[in-house]
Coordinates of C-alpha atoms in Angstrom, one line a residue:
Chain A
M1 CA 6.0 -17.4 54.4
T2 CA 3.3 -19.9 53.5
A3 CA 0.4 -19.8 51.2
Q4 CA -2.4 -22.2 51.6
A5 CA -1.4 -25.3 49.6
A6 CA -4.8 -26.0 48.2
T7 CA -6.8 -22.8 48.1
T8 CA -9.6 -24.4 46.1
H9 CA -12.3 -21.9 47.0
A10 CA -13.1 -22.8 43.4
A11 CA -14.5 -19.3 42.6
P12 CA -17.0 -20.6 40.1
A13 CA -17.3 -17.5 38.0
D14 CA -13.6 -17.4 37.5
A15 CA -13.1 -20.9 36.3
A16 CA -16.3 -21.6 34.4
P17 CA -15.7 -21.8 30.7
E18 CA -17.6 -19.2 28.6
A19 CA -21.3 -20.0 28.4
T20 CA -22.3 -22.0 25.3
A21 CA -24.7 -19.3 24.2
P22 CA -22.3 -16.8 22.5
P23 CA -22.8 -13.1 22.9
P24 CA -24.5 -11.7 19.8
P25 CA -22.1 -10.7 17.0
R26 CA -21.3 -7.1 16.8
R27 CA -22.7 -6.6 13.3
A28 CA -26.1 -7.8 14.3
A29 CA -27.1 -4.6 16.0
A30 CA -30.7 -3.4 16.0
P31 CA -31.6 -2.0 12.5
P32 CA -31.8 1.7 12.2
P33 CA -35.3 3.3 12.0
L34 CA -37.2 2.9 8.8
S35 CA -37.0 6.6 7.9
R36 CA -33.2 6.4 8.0
R37 CA -33.1 3.2 6.0
L38 CA -35.3 4.7 3.4
A39 CA -33.3 7.9 3.3
R40 CA -30.1 5.9 2.8
R41 CA -31.6 3.8 0.1
F42 CA -33.3 6.6 -2.0
A43 CA -31.7 9.8 -0.9
T44 CA -28.7 9.6 -3.2
P45 CA -30.4 8.6 -6.5
L46 CA -33.4 10.8 -5.8
S47 CA -31.5 13.9 -4.8
F48 CA -29.2 13.3 -7.7
V49 CA -32.1 13.5 -10.2
F50 CA -33.7 16.4 -8.3
A51 CA -30.6 18.5 -8.2
W52 CA -29.9 18.1 -11.9
A53 CA -33.6 18.7 -12.8
V54 CA -33.4 22.1 -10.9
L55 CA -30.2 23.1 -12.5
L56 CA -31.3 22.2 -16.0
G57 CA -34.7 23.9 -15.5
L58 CA -33.0 27.1 -14.4
W59 CA -30.7 26.9 -17.4
E60 CA -33.6 26.5 -19.8
L61 CA -35.4 29.3 -18.1
G62 CA -32.3 31.5 -18.2
A63 CA -31.8 30.9 -21.9
A64 CA -35.4 31.5 -22.7
A65 CA -35.5 34.7 -20.7
G66 CA -32.4 35.9 -22.4
W67 CA -30.3 36.2 -19.2
F68 CA -27.4 34.7 -21.2
S69 CA -26.7 33.9 -24.8
D70 CA -27.9 30.5 -25.9
R71 CA -25.0 30.4 -28.4
I72 CA -22.5 30.5 -25.6
L73 CA -24.4 28.3 -23.1
P74 CA -26.7 26.2 -25.3
P75 CA -29.7 25.1 -23.1
P76 CA -30.7 21.4 -22.9
S77 CA -33.5 21.9 -25.4
Q78 CA -30.8 22.5 -28.0
T79 CA -28.0 20.2 -26.8
I80 CA -30.1 17.1 -26.3
P81 CA -31.6 17.0 -29.8
F82 CA -28.1 17.7 -31.2
L83 CA -26.8 14.8 -29.2
L84 CA -29.6 12.4 -30.2
A85 CA -29.4 13.3 -33.9
G86 CA -25.8 12.1 -33.9
E87 CA -24.5 15.5 -35.1
A88 CA -21.7 15.6 -32.4
T89 CA -19.0 14.7 -34.8
V90 CA -15.7 16.2 -36.0
G91 CA -13.9 15.7 -39.3
F92 CA -15.3 15.1 -42.8
G93 CA -15.7 12.1 -45.1
T94 CA -13.7 9.1 -44.0
Q95 CA -12.1 11.0 -41.2
R96 CA -15.4 11.9 -39.7
T97 CA -15.6 10.5 -36.1
G98 CA -18.6 10.6 -33.8
L99 CA -19.1 10.9 -30.1
M100 CA -19.1 7.2 -29.4
E101 CA -15.8 6.7 -31.1
A102 CA -14.4 9.6 -29.2
I103 CA -15.6 8.2 -25.9
S104 CA -14.2 4.7 -26.6
V105 CA -10.9 6.0 -27.9
T106 CA -10.5 8.1 -24.7
L107 CA -11.7 5.2 -22.4
V108 CA -9.2 2.8 -23.9
R109 CA -6.4 5.2 -23.3
I110 CA -7.5 5.8 -19.7
S111 CA -7.9 2.1 -19.0
V112 CA -4.6 1.0 -20.5
G113 CA -2.7 3.8 -18.8
L114 CA -4.4 3.1 -15.5
V115 CA -3.7 -0.6 -15.6
L116 CA -0.1 -0.1 -16.6
G117 CA 0.4 2.6 -14.0
L118 CA -1.1 0.5 -11.3
V119 CA 1.0 -2.6 -12.1
A120 CA 4.1 -0.5 -12.4
A121 CA 3.4 1.4 -9.2
I122 CA 2.8 -1.7 -7.1
G123 CA 5.8 -3.4 -8.7
V124 CA 8.1 -0.5 -7.9
A125 CA 6.6 -0.1 -4.4
F126 CA 7.3 -3.8 -3.9
L127 CA 10.9 -3.3 -4.8
I128 CA 11.2 -0.2 -2.6
L129 CA 9.9 -2.1 0.3
Q130 CA 12.0 -5.2 -0.3
V131 CA 15.3 -3.6 -1.0
K132 CA 16.5 -0.9 1.4
L133 CA 18.9 0.6 -1.2
L134 CA 16.1 1.1 -3.7
R135 CA 14.1 3.1 -1.1
A136 CA 17.0 5.5 -1.0
L137 CA 17.7 5.5 -4.7
V138 CA 14.3 5.2 -6.4
L139 CA 11.7 6.7 -4.0
P140 CA 13.1 10.3 -4.3
I141 CA 12.8 10.1 -8.0
V142 CA 9.3 8.8 -7.9
Q143 CA 8.4 11.6 -5.5
S144 CA 9.9 14.1 -7.8
I145 CA 7.9 12.8 -10.8
A146 CA 4.6 12.8 -8.9
P147 CA 3.9 16.5 -8.9
I148 CA 4.8 17.1 -12.6
S149 CA 1.7 18.2 -14.6
P150 CA 0.8 15.5 -17.1
V151 CA 0.5 18.0 -19.9
A152 CA 4.2 18.7 -19.6
W153 CA 4.9 15.3 -20.9
V154 CA 2.9 15.8 -24.1
P155 CA 5.8 17.2 -26.2
F156 CA 7.9 14.3 -25.2
A157 CA 5.2 11.8 -25.8
I158 CA 4.5 13.2 -29.3
A159 CA 8.1 13.4 -30.2
I160 CA 8.9 9.9 -29.1
V161 CA 5.8 7.9 -30.1
G162 CA 3.9 10.3 -32.3
I163 CA 0.2 11.4 -32.0
G164 CA -2.3 8.7 -31.2
D165 CA -2.9 6.1 -28.6
P166 CA 0.6 5.4 -27.4
A167 CA 1.3 9.1 -26.7
A168 CA -2.0 9.4 -24.8
I169 CA -1.3 6.3 -22.8
F170 CA 2.2 7.6 -22.0
V171 CA 0.7 10.8 -20.7
V172 CA -1.8 9.0 -18.5
F173 CA 0.9 6.7 -17.2
M174 CA 3.1 9.6 -16.3
A175 CA 0.2 11.5 -14.7
I176 CA -0.6 8.7 -12.3
F177 CA 2.5 6.6 -11.8
G178 CA 4.3 8.8 -9.4
S179 CA 1.5 9.5 -7.0
M180 CA 0.2 5.9 -7.2
C181 CA 3.7 4.6 -6.4
C182 CA 4.1 7.0 -3.4
A183 CA 0.6 6.0 -2.2
A184 CA 1.3 2.3 -2.6
V185 CA 4.6 2.6 -0.6
A186 CA 2.7 4.5 2.1
A187 CA -0.1 1.9 2.1
F188 CA 2.4 -1.0 2.5
D189 CA 4.4 0.9 5.1
S190 CA 1.3 1.4 7.2
V191 CA 0.3 -2.2 7.4
P192 CA 0.4 -2.8 11.2
Q193 CA 3.7 -4.4 12.4
E194 CA 1.7 -6.8 14.4
Y195 CA 0.2 -8.4 11.3
R196 CA 3.7 -9.0 10.0
K197 CA 4.9 -10.3 13.3
V198 CA 2.0 -12.7 13.6
A199 CA 2.4 -14.0 10.0
R200 CA 6.2 -14.4 10.4
S201 CA 5.8 -16.2 13.7
L202 CA 3.2 -18.5 12.1
G203 CA 5.8 -19.4 9.5
A204 CA 5.0 -17.2 6.5
G205 CA 7.8 -16.6 4.0
T206 CA 8.3 -13.4 1.9
A207 CA 6.1 -14.4 -1.0
E208 CA 3.4 -15.7 1.3
M209 CA 3.6 -12.5 3.4
W210 CA 3.0 -10.4 0.3
R211 CA 0.2 -12.5 -1.0
T212 CA -1.7 -13.2 2.2
V213 CA -0.9 -10.2 4.4
L214 CA 0.6 -7.1 2.8
L215 CA -1.5 -7.0 -0.3
P216 CA -4.8 -7.6 1.4
A217 CA -4.0 -5.3 4.3
A218 CA -3.1 -2.5 1.9
A219 CA -6.0 -3.3 -0.5
P220 CA -8.4 -0.8 0.9
S221 CA -5.9 2.1 0.4
L222 CA -4.9 0.7 -2.9
M223 CA -8.5 0.6 -4.2
T224 CA -9.1 4.2 -3.0
M225 CA -5.8 5.1 -4.8
V226 CA -7.1 3.6 -8.0
R227 CA -10.3 5.6 -7.9
M228 CA -8.4 8.8 -7.3
S229 CA -6.0 7.9 -10.1
F230 CA -9.0 7.3 -12.4
F231 CA -9.9 11.0 -12.0
A232 CA -6.4 12.1 -12.6
A233 CA -6.2 9.9 -15.6
W234 CA -9.4 11.5 -17.1
M235 CA -7.9 14.9 -16.6
A236 CA -4.5 13.9 -18.1
V237 CA -5.9 12.3 -21.2
L238 CA -8.3 15.2 -21.9
A239 CA -5.5 17.7 -21.5
G240 CA -3.3 15.6 -23.8
E241 CA -6.0 15.3 -26.4
M242 CA -6.5 19.0 -26.3
A243 CA -2.8 19.7 -26.5
G244 CA -2.0 17.9 -29.7
I245 CA -3.1 14.2 -29.6
N246 CA -5.7 14.7 -32.3
S247 CA -8.5 12.3 -31.4
G248 CA -10.8 11.4 -28.5
L249 CA -13.1 13.5 -26.3
G250 CA -10.6 16.2 -25.6
Y251 CA -10.1 16.7 -29.3
L252 CA -13.8 16.8 -29.8
I253 CA -14.1 19.6 -27.3
I254 CA -11.2 21.6 -28.6
M255 CA -12.6 21.3 -32.2
G256 CA -16.0 22.6 -30.8
Q257 CA -14.1 25.6 -29.5
Q258 CA -12.3 26.2 -32.8
M259 CA -15.5 25.9 -34.9
Y260 CA -17.4 28.0 -32.3
N261 CA -19.8 25.0 -31.9
M262 CA -20.7 25.3 -28.3
K263 CA -23.3 22.5 -28.6
L264 CA -20.4 20.2 -29.5
V265 CA -18.4 21.4 -26.4
M266 CA -21.4 20.9 -24.2
V267 CA -22.0 17.3 -25.5
G268 CA -18.3 16.5 -24.8
I269 CA -18.6 17.8 -21.3
I270 CA -21.8 15.9 -20.7
A271 CA -20.1 12.7 -22.0
I272 CA -17.2 13.2 -19.7
G273 CA -19.4 13.8 -16.7
V274 CA -21.7 10.9 -17.3
V275 CA -19.1 8.4 -18.3
G276 CA -16.8 9.4 -15.5
F277 CA -19.5 9.3 -12.8
A278 CA -20.7 5.9 -14.1
L279 CA -17.2 4.4 -14.1
D280 CA -16.5 5.7 -10.6
R281 CA -19.6 4.0 -9.3
L282 CA -18.5 0.8 -11.0
L283 CA -15.1 1.1 -9.4
L284 CA -16.8 1.7 -6.0
V285 CA -18.9 -1.5 -6.5
A286 CA -15.6 -3.3 -7.4
Q287 CA -14.0 -1.9 -4.4
R288 CA -16.7 -3.1 -2.1
R289 CA -16.5 -6.5 -3.6
I290 CA -12.7 -6.8 -3.4
V291 CA -12.3 -5.3 0.0
W292 CA -15.5 -6.7 1.4
W293 CA -14.2 -6.4 5.0
E294 CA -14.0 -2.6 4.8
D295 CA -16.7 0.0 4.6
A296 CA -15.9 1.9 1.4
Q297 CA -17.4 5.3 0.8
Chain B
M1 CA 6.9 -23.2 51.6
N2 CA 4.8 -22.8 48.5
V3 CA 6.0 -19.3 47.8
R4 CA 9.6 -18.7 47.5
L5 CA 10.8 -15.1 47.4
T6 CA 14.1 -13.9 46.3
A7 CA 15.4 -11.0 48.3
P8 CA 15.5 -7.8 46.1
G9 CA 19.3 -7.7 46.5
E10 CA 19.7 -11.2 45.1
A11 CA 18.4 -10.2 41.7
P12 CA 19.0 -9.8 38.8
A13 CA 20.7 -13.0 37.9
M14 CA 19.3 -16.3 39.1
P15 CA 21.5 -18.1 41.7
A16 CA 24.2 -20.2 40.1
T17 CA 22.9 -23.5 41.6
R18 CA 19.6 -22.9 40.1
T19 CA 21.2 -22.3 36.7
I20 CA 22.8 -25.7 36.8
A21 CA 19.7 -27.3 38.3
T22 CA 17.5 -26.4 35.3
P23 CA 19.3 -27.3 32.1
N24 CA 16.0 -27.7 30.3
A25 CA 15.4 -23.9 29.9
A26 CA 12.9 -23.2 27.2
V27 CA 14.3 -19.7 26.8
E28 CA 17.4 -18.2 28.3
F29 CA 18.5 -14.5 28.2
G30 CA 22.2 -14.1 28.9
R31 CA 23.2 -10.6 30.0
V32 CA 21.0 -9.1 27.3
T33 CA 21.1 -5.4 26.6
K34 CA 18.9 -3.9 23.8
T35 CA 19.1 -0.4 22.7
F36 CA 17.0 1.4 20.1
G37 CA 19.0 4.4 18.9
D38 CA 19.8 6.4 22.1
V39 CA 17.2 4.6 24.2
T40 CA 18.3 1.5 26.3
A41 CA 15.2 -0.6 26.5
I42 CA 16.7 -3.4 28.7
E43 CA 20.0 -3.5 30.3
D44 CA 22.0 -6.6 31.4
V45 CA 19.0 -8.9 31.8
S46 CA 19.7 -12.6 32.6
L47 CA 16.7 -14.9 32.9
R48 CA 16.0 -18.6 32.5
V49 CA 12.5 -19.7 31.7
P50 CA 12.2 -23.4 32.6
A51 CA 10.4 -25.5 30.0
G52 CA 6.7 -26.1 30.6
E53 CA 6.4 -23.3 33.1
F54 CA 4.2 -20.3 33.1
T55 CA 6.3 -17.2 33.5
V56 CA 4.8 -13.8 33.9
L57 CA 6.8 -10.6 33.4
I58 CA 5.4 -7.6 35.2
G59 CA 6.6 -4.1 35.6
P60 CA 5.9 -0.4 34.8
S61 CA 5.3 0.5 31.2
G62 CA 8.4 1.2 29.2
C63 CA 10.5 -1.3 31.2
G64 CA 11.3 -3.4 28.1
K65 CA 9.1 -6.4 28.8
S66 CA 7.7 -6.4 25.3
T67 CA 11.2 -6.1 24.0
L68 CA 12.2 -9.3 25.8
L69 CA 9.3 -11.1 24.0
S70 CA 10.4 -9.7 20.6
L71 CA 13.9 -11.0 21.4
A72 CA 12.7 -14.4 22.4
A73 CA 10.5 -14.5 19.2
G74 CA 13.5 -13.7 17.0
L75 CA 11.9 -10.5 15.7
E76 CA 14.7 -8.4 17.2
A77 CA 18.3 -9.2 17.9
P78 CA 20.0 -8.3 21.2
T79 CA 22.5 -5.4 21.1
E80 CA 24.6 -7.3 23.7
G81 CA 24.3 -10.8 25.2
F82 CA 22.5 -13.8 23.9
V83 CA 19.1 -15.3 23.7
T84 CA 18.6 -19.0 23.3
A85 CA 15.4 -21.1 22.9
H86 CA 15.7 -24.8 23.7
G87 CA 19.5 -24.5 23.9
R88 CA 19.9 -22.9 20.4
E89 CA 20.6 -19.3 19.8
V90 CA 17.6 -17.4 18.5
T91 CA 18.5 -15.9 15.1
G92 CA 15.0 -15.4 13.6
P93 CA 11.4 -16.4 14.0
S94 CA 10.9 -20.0 14.9
R95 CA 8.1 -22.4 14.0
D96 CA 8.0 -23.6 17.6
T97 CA 7.2 -20.1 18.9
A98 CA 3.8 -18.4 18.8
L99 CA 3.0 -14.8 19.6
I100 CA -0.1 -13.2 21.0
F101 CA -0.6 -9.5 21.3
Q102 CA -3.1 -7.3 23.1
Q103 CA -4.8 -6.7 19.8
H104 CA -6.0 -10.1 18.5
N105 CA -4.6 -9.3 15.1
L106 CA -6.8 -11.7 13.3
F107 CA -6.7 -11.0 9.5
P108 CA -10.0 -9.3 8.7
W109 CA -9.8 -10.4 5.1
M110 CA -10.0 -14.1 6.0
T111 CA -12.7 -16.1 7.6
T112 CA -12.2 -17.3 11.1
E113 CA -11.3 -20.8 10.0
A114 CA -8.8 -19.4 7.5
N115 CA -7.2 -17.4 10.2
V116 CA -6.8 -20.5 12.4
A117 CA -5.5 -22.5 9.4
Y118 CA -2.9 -19.8 8.5
G119 CA 0.0 -21.3 10.4
L120 CA -0.9 -24.8 9.2
R121 CA -0.9 -23.6 5.6
S122 CA 2.4 -21.9 6.1
R123 CA 3.8 -25.2 7.2
G124 CA 2.8 -26.8 3.9
M125 CA -0.5 -28.5 5.0
A126 CA -3.0 -28.8 2.1
R127 CA -5.7 -26.2 2.1
R128 CA -8.7 -28.5 2.7
E129 CA -6.9 -30.4 5.4
A130 CA -5.8 -27.2 7.2
L131 CA -9.3 -25.8 7.1
A132 CA -10.8 -29.1 8.4
R133 CA -8.3 -29.0 11.3
A134 CA -9.1 -25.4 11.9
R135 CA -12.8 -26.2 12.2
E136 CA -12.0 -29.0 14.6
L137 CA -10.0 -26.7 16.8
L138 CA -12.7 -24.0 16.7
A139 CA -15.3 -26.6 17.7
M140 CA -13.2 -27.5 20.7
V141 CA -13.6 -23.9 22.0
G142 CA -17.3 -23.7 21.1
L143 CA -16.9 -21.5 18.0
S144 CA -18.1 -23.9 15.3
D145 CA -20.9 -21.6 14.2
F146 CA -18.4 -18.8 13.5
S147 CA -15.8 -20.7 11.4
K148 CA -17.1 -19.3 8.1
K149 CA -17.7 -15.8 9.5
P150 CA -15.1 -13.0 9.3
P151 CA -13.5 -11.9 12.6
T152 CA -15.5 -8.7 12.5
A153 CA -18.6 -10.7 13.3
L154 CA -17.1 -11.9 16.6
S155 CA -17.1 -10.3 20.1
G156 CA -13.9 -9.1 21.7
G157 CA -13.5 -12.2 23.8
M158 CA -14.3 -14.5 20.9
R159 CA -11.7 -12.9 18.8
Q160 CA -9.0 -13.3 21.4
R161 CA -10.1 -16.9 21.8
V162 CA -9.6 -17.4 18.1
A163 CA -6.2 -15.7 18.3
L164 CA -5.3 -18.2 21.0
V165 CA -6.6 -21.1 18.9
R166 CA -4.6 -19.8 15.9
A167 CA -1.4 -19.6 18.0
F168 CA -1.9 -23.1 19.5
A169 CA -2.9 -24.7 16.2
T170 CA 0.7 -25.2 15.1
E171 CA 1.4 -26.8 18.5
P172 CA 4.2 -24.4 19.6
T173 CA 6.5 -25.3 22.4
L174 CA 6.8 -21.7 23.4
L175 CA 4.0 -19.2 23.6
L176 CA 4.9 -15.5 24.0
M177 CA 2.0 -13.3 25.1
D178 CA 2.1 -9.5 25.3
E179 CA -0.7 -8.3 27.5
P180 CA -3.1 -10.8 25.7
F181 CA -6.2 -9.8 27.7
G182 CA -5.4 -6.1 28.2
A183 CA -8.2 -5.0 25.9
L184 CA -10.9 -7.1 27.4
D185 CA -13.4 -6.3 30.1
H186 CA -12.9 -7.7 33.6
Q187 CA -15.3 -10.7 33.3
T188 CA -14.2 -11.7 29.8
R189 CA -10.6 -11.5 31.0
K190 CA -11.3 -13.9 33.8
I191 CA -12.9 -16.4 31.4
M192 CA -10.0 -16.1 29.0
Q193 CA -7.5 -16.7 31.8
A194 CA -9.3 -19.9 32.7
Y195 CA -9.4 -20.9 29.1
L196 CA -5.7 -20.1 28.7
L197 CA -4.8 -22.2 31.8
S198 CA -6.6 -25.3 30.6
T199 CA -5.2 -25.0 27.0
W200 CA -1.7 -24.5 28.4
R201 CA -2.0 -27.5 30.7
D202 CA -3.1 -29.7 27.8
S203 CA -0.3 -28.5 25.5
G204 CA 2.6 -28.7 27.9
A205 CA 4.0 -25.5 26.2
T206 CA 6.1 -22.9 27.9
V207 CA 4.4 -19.6 28.4
V208 CA 6.0 -16.2 28.8
M209 CA 3.4 -13.5 29.4
V210 CA 3.7 -9.8 29.8
T211 CA 1.0 -8.1 31.8
H212 CA 0.3 -4.9 33.7
D213 CA -2.4 -6.6 35.7
L214 CA -1.0 -7.8 39.1
D215 CA -4.1 -9.8 39.8
E216 CA -3.7 -11.7 36.5
A217 CA -0.1 -12.3 37.2
L218 CA -0.9 -13.8 40.7
M219 CA -3.6 -16.0 39.3
L220 CA -1.6 -17.5 36.4
A221 CA 2.2 -17.5 37.1
D222 CA 4.4 -20.3 38.2
R223 CA 7.1 -17.7 38.3
L224 CA 6.8 -13.9 38.5
V225 CA 9.6 -11.7 37.2
L226 CA 9.4 -8.1 38.4
F227 CA 11.0 -5.4 36.3
T228 CA 12.0 -1.9 37.0
G229 CA 12.4 0.7 34.2
Q230 CA 14.0 2.6 32.5
P231 CA 16.2 0.9 31.2
G232 CA 14.5 -2.4 32.1
R233 CA 16.2 -4.5 34.7
I234 CA 15.0 -7.5 36.7
A235 CA 14.3 -6.3 40.2
E236 CA 13.1 -9.6 41.7
T237 CA 12.1 -13.1 40.7
L238 CA 9.6 -15.2 42.7
D239 CA 8.1 -18.6 42.4
I240 CA 4.5 -19.1 43.2
A241 CA 3.7 -22.7 43.9
A242 CA 0.1 -22.3 45.0
P243 CA -2.0 -24.8 43.0
R244 CA -4.6 -23.7 40.5
P245 CA -7.3 -22.7 40.3
R246 CA -6.2 -20.0 42.7
S247 CA -8.3 -17.8 44.8
R248 CA -7.9 -14.1 45.1
D249 CA -8.4 -14.5 48.8
D250 CA -5.4 -16.7 49.4
P251 CA -3.5 -14.9 52.2
G252 CA -0.1 -15.8 50.7
L253 CA -1.0 -14.4 47.3
R254 CA -2.5 -11.3 48.9
E255 CA 0.7 -10.7 50.8
I256 CA 2.8 -10.9 47.6
G257 CA 0.2 -8.9 45.8
A258 CA 0.4 -6.1 48.4
R259 CA 4.2 -6.0 48.2
L260 CA 4.3 -6.0 44.4
E261 CA 1.7 -3.3 44.4
R262 CA 3.9 -1.0 46.4
H263 CA 6.8 -1.8 44.1
L264 CA 4.8 -1.1 41.0
A265 CA 3.3 2.1 42.4
A266 CA 6.8 3.4 43.2
A267 CA 8.1 2.4 39.8
A268 CA 5.2 4.0 38.0
E269 CA 5.7 7.2 40.0
A270 CA 9.4 7.2 39.1
A271 CA 8.5 6.8 35.5
E272 CA 5.8 9.4 35.4
F273 CA 7.3 12.2 37.4
T274 CA 10.7 13.9 37.3
E275 CA 12.9 14.2 40.3
A276 CA 12.0 17.8 40.8
E277 CA 8.3 17.2 40.4
R278 CA 8.4 14.5 43.0
A279 CA 10.2 16.8 45.5
R280 CA 7.7 19.5 44.9
L281 CA 4.8 17.0 45.4
A282 CA 6.4 15.7 48.6
S283 CA 7.0 19.2 50.0
R284 CA 3.3 20.0 49.9

């Protein structure tokens, strides 16, 4: 059987190199209509303010109309002056601590616990991925620790390191370490095999693989995991502070309850909401900067 | 005689004379069997890939073609038999071997130039030098303007072009491609095929490519290896000596194409339907 030796029909479309004018990049699509862009830009902050204004207005109205007791649910007109006058304090004399101290004490505990938990979780996840035996030995333990309620650790924490910062940090750490570690293992496991194959065939060693492929590829999941853990850390530290670690925002609220000072409780709750929301937004900004190639929500 | 066919019965092993005649095999599979758990992906496959040639593996899905590439790349080890590259047994990934997949697998967290520089950096080249070389290589394929952009800013064809440049940057002697253009549209695919051919000719590398696309196989291959599944075995090997660029209207190629088409259709049907279903369909 013979094929034409020189079948140079030179089908030009086949052989021509790609035209010099490149197709437009995918990102540069036509901008969405103005109304949509405006909505995206302002809807969130505007609706945020509006929703709160409606709720607070109804609250004030309800208290004024006597639908509920203003001693149990103090309306904004009582809470805000109380907050601004700096009366949201607990303790007397030299032991007297204000709202700002309570916030900073709690925030330090959260931050230190979160950073320690993150480092430990990624470290243990690294070992679990690198050493097959550890996946069998360590991962089941981590998975068993994850669902334990952080408050359950409080007695241990107080017995071992006493009341105060170390106990609170320990509680935060225990609250987030297990779930963070499981999530980190899952994040590293789900890095596409092809990325690893490509990196290996391009000559990457183990250290380089972790630094340039596994960590960046898992970074979006890891950042989401940090934000989720931040909420868990808030809840854990407040629970701990209410259950015997006698300082911080949780303690402030529990003292408000014991002194039947609902304005104090309300101020504590507002502080938690405002600070928590602000920090989550900060984390979101950080997430968008760190994993710039992903579209974080 | 530009097209040499091996009779189906002659397969799977290459004739002995041929074995001796080509000692410069870039890759050699010697009676390779690979099983994953209970599944036998490939069974008793012997194949020599001569250095500098363009070999295309074609066959129904699930016939173990991709497994062969993984074995040649050193990402998997054979259950039985041996795999050598340039006369040495393959024990792990080699710096002389590059891999390309259907998905471009560019790292989205790196700029285009950093992606291309990745292999150079892994080989110890200084960062600035590697990036400069990457820009040079990108300029050669008309992508200068995109060197600082992330891969997400590129079109599908451009990304696959960058993946090719990244693979060729380290000047591999063996290029393993697993359906490299499978995700591209028809026109882009033809452009990429032409680009691949010219790059390959300049590099002198050995190419082993897996494809489902018969047309692509006929346009590119020096040698076509036809597989049956499952487990994967070599059904037939044939050399195509028609010079490039080839035409789709070449009667010799068309004849081979028609015959391979029938083979692939039968193999696909065998893979998709059970014996009983086929009997039921036939009785209608």
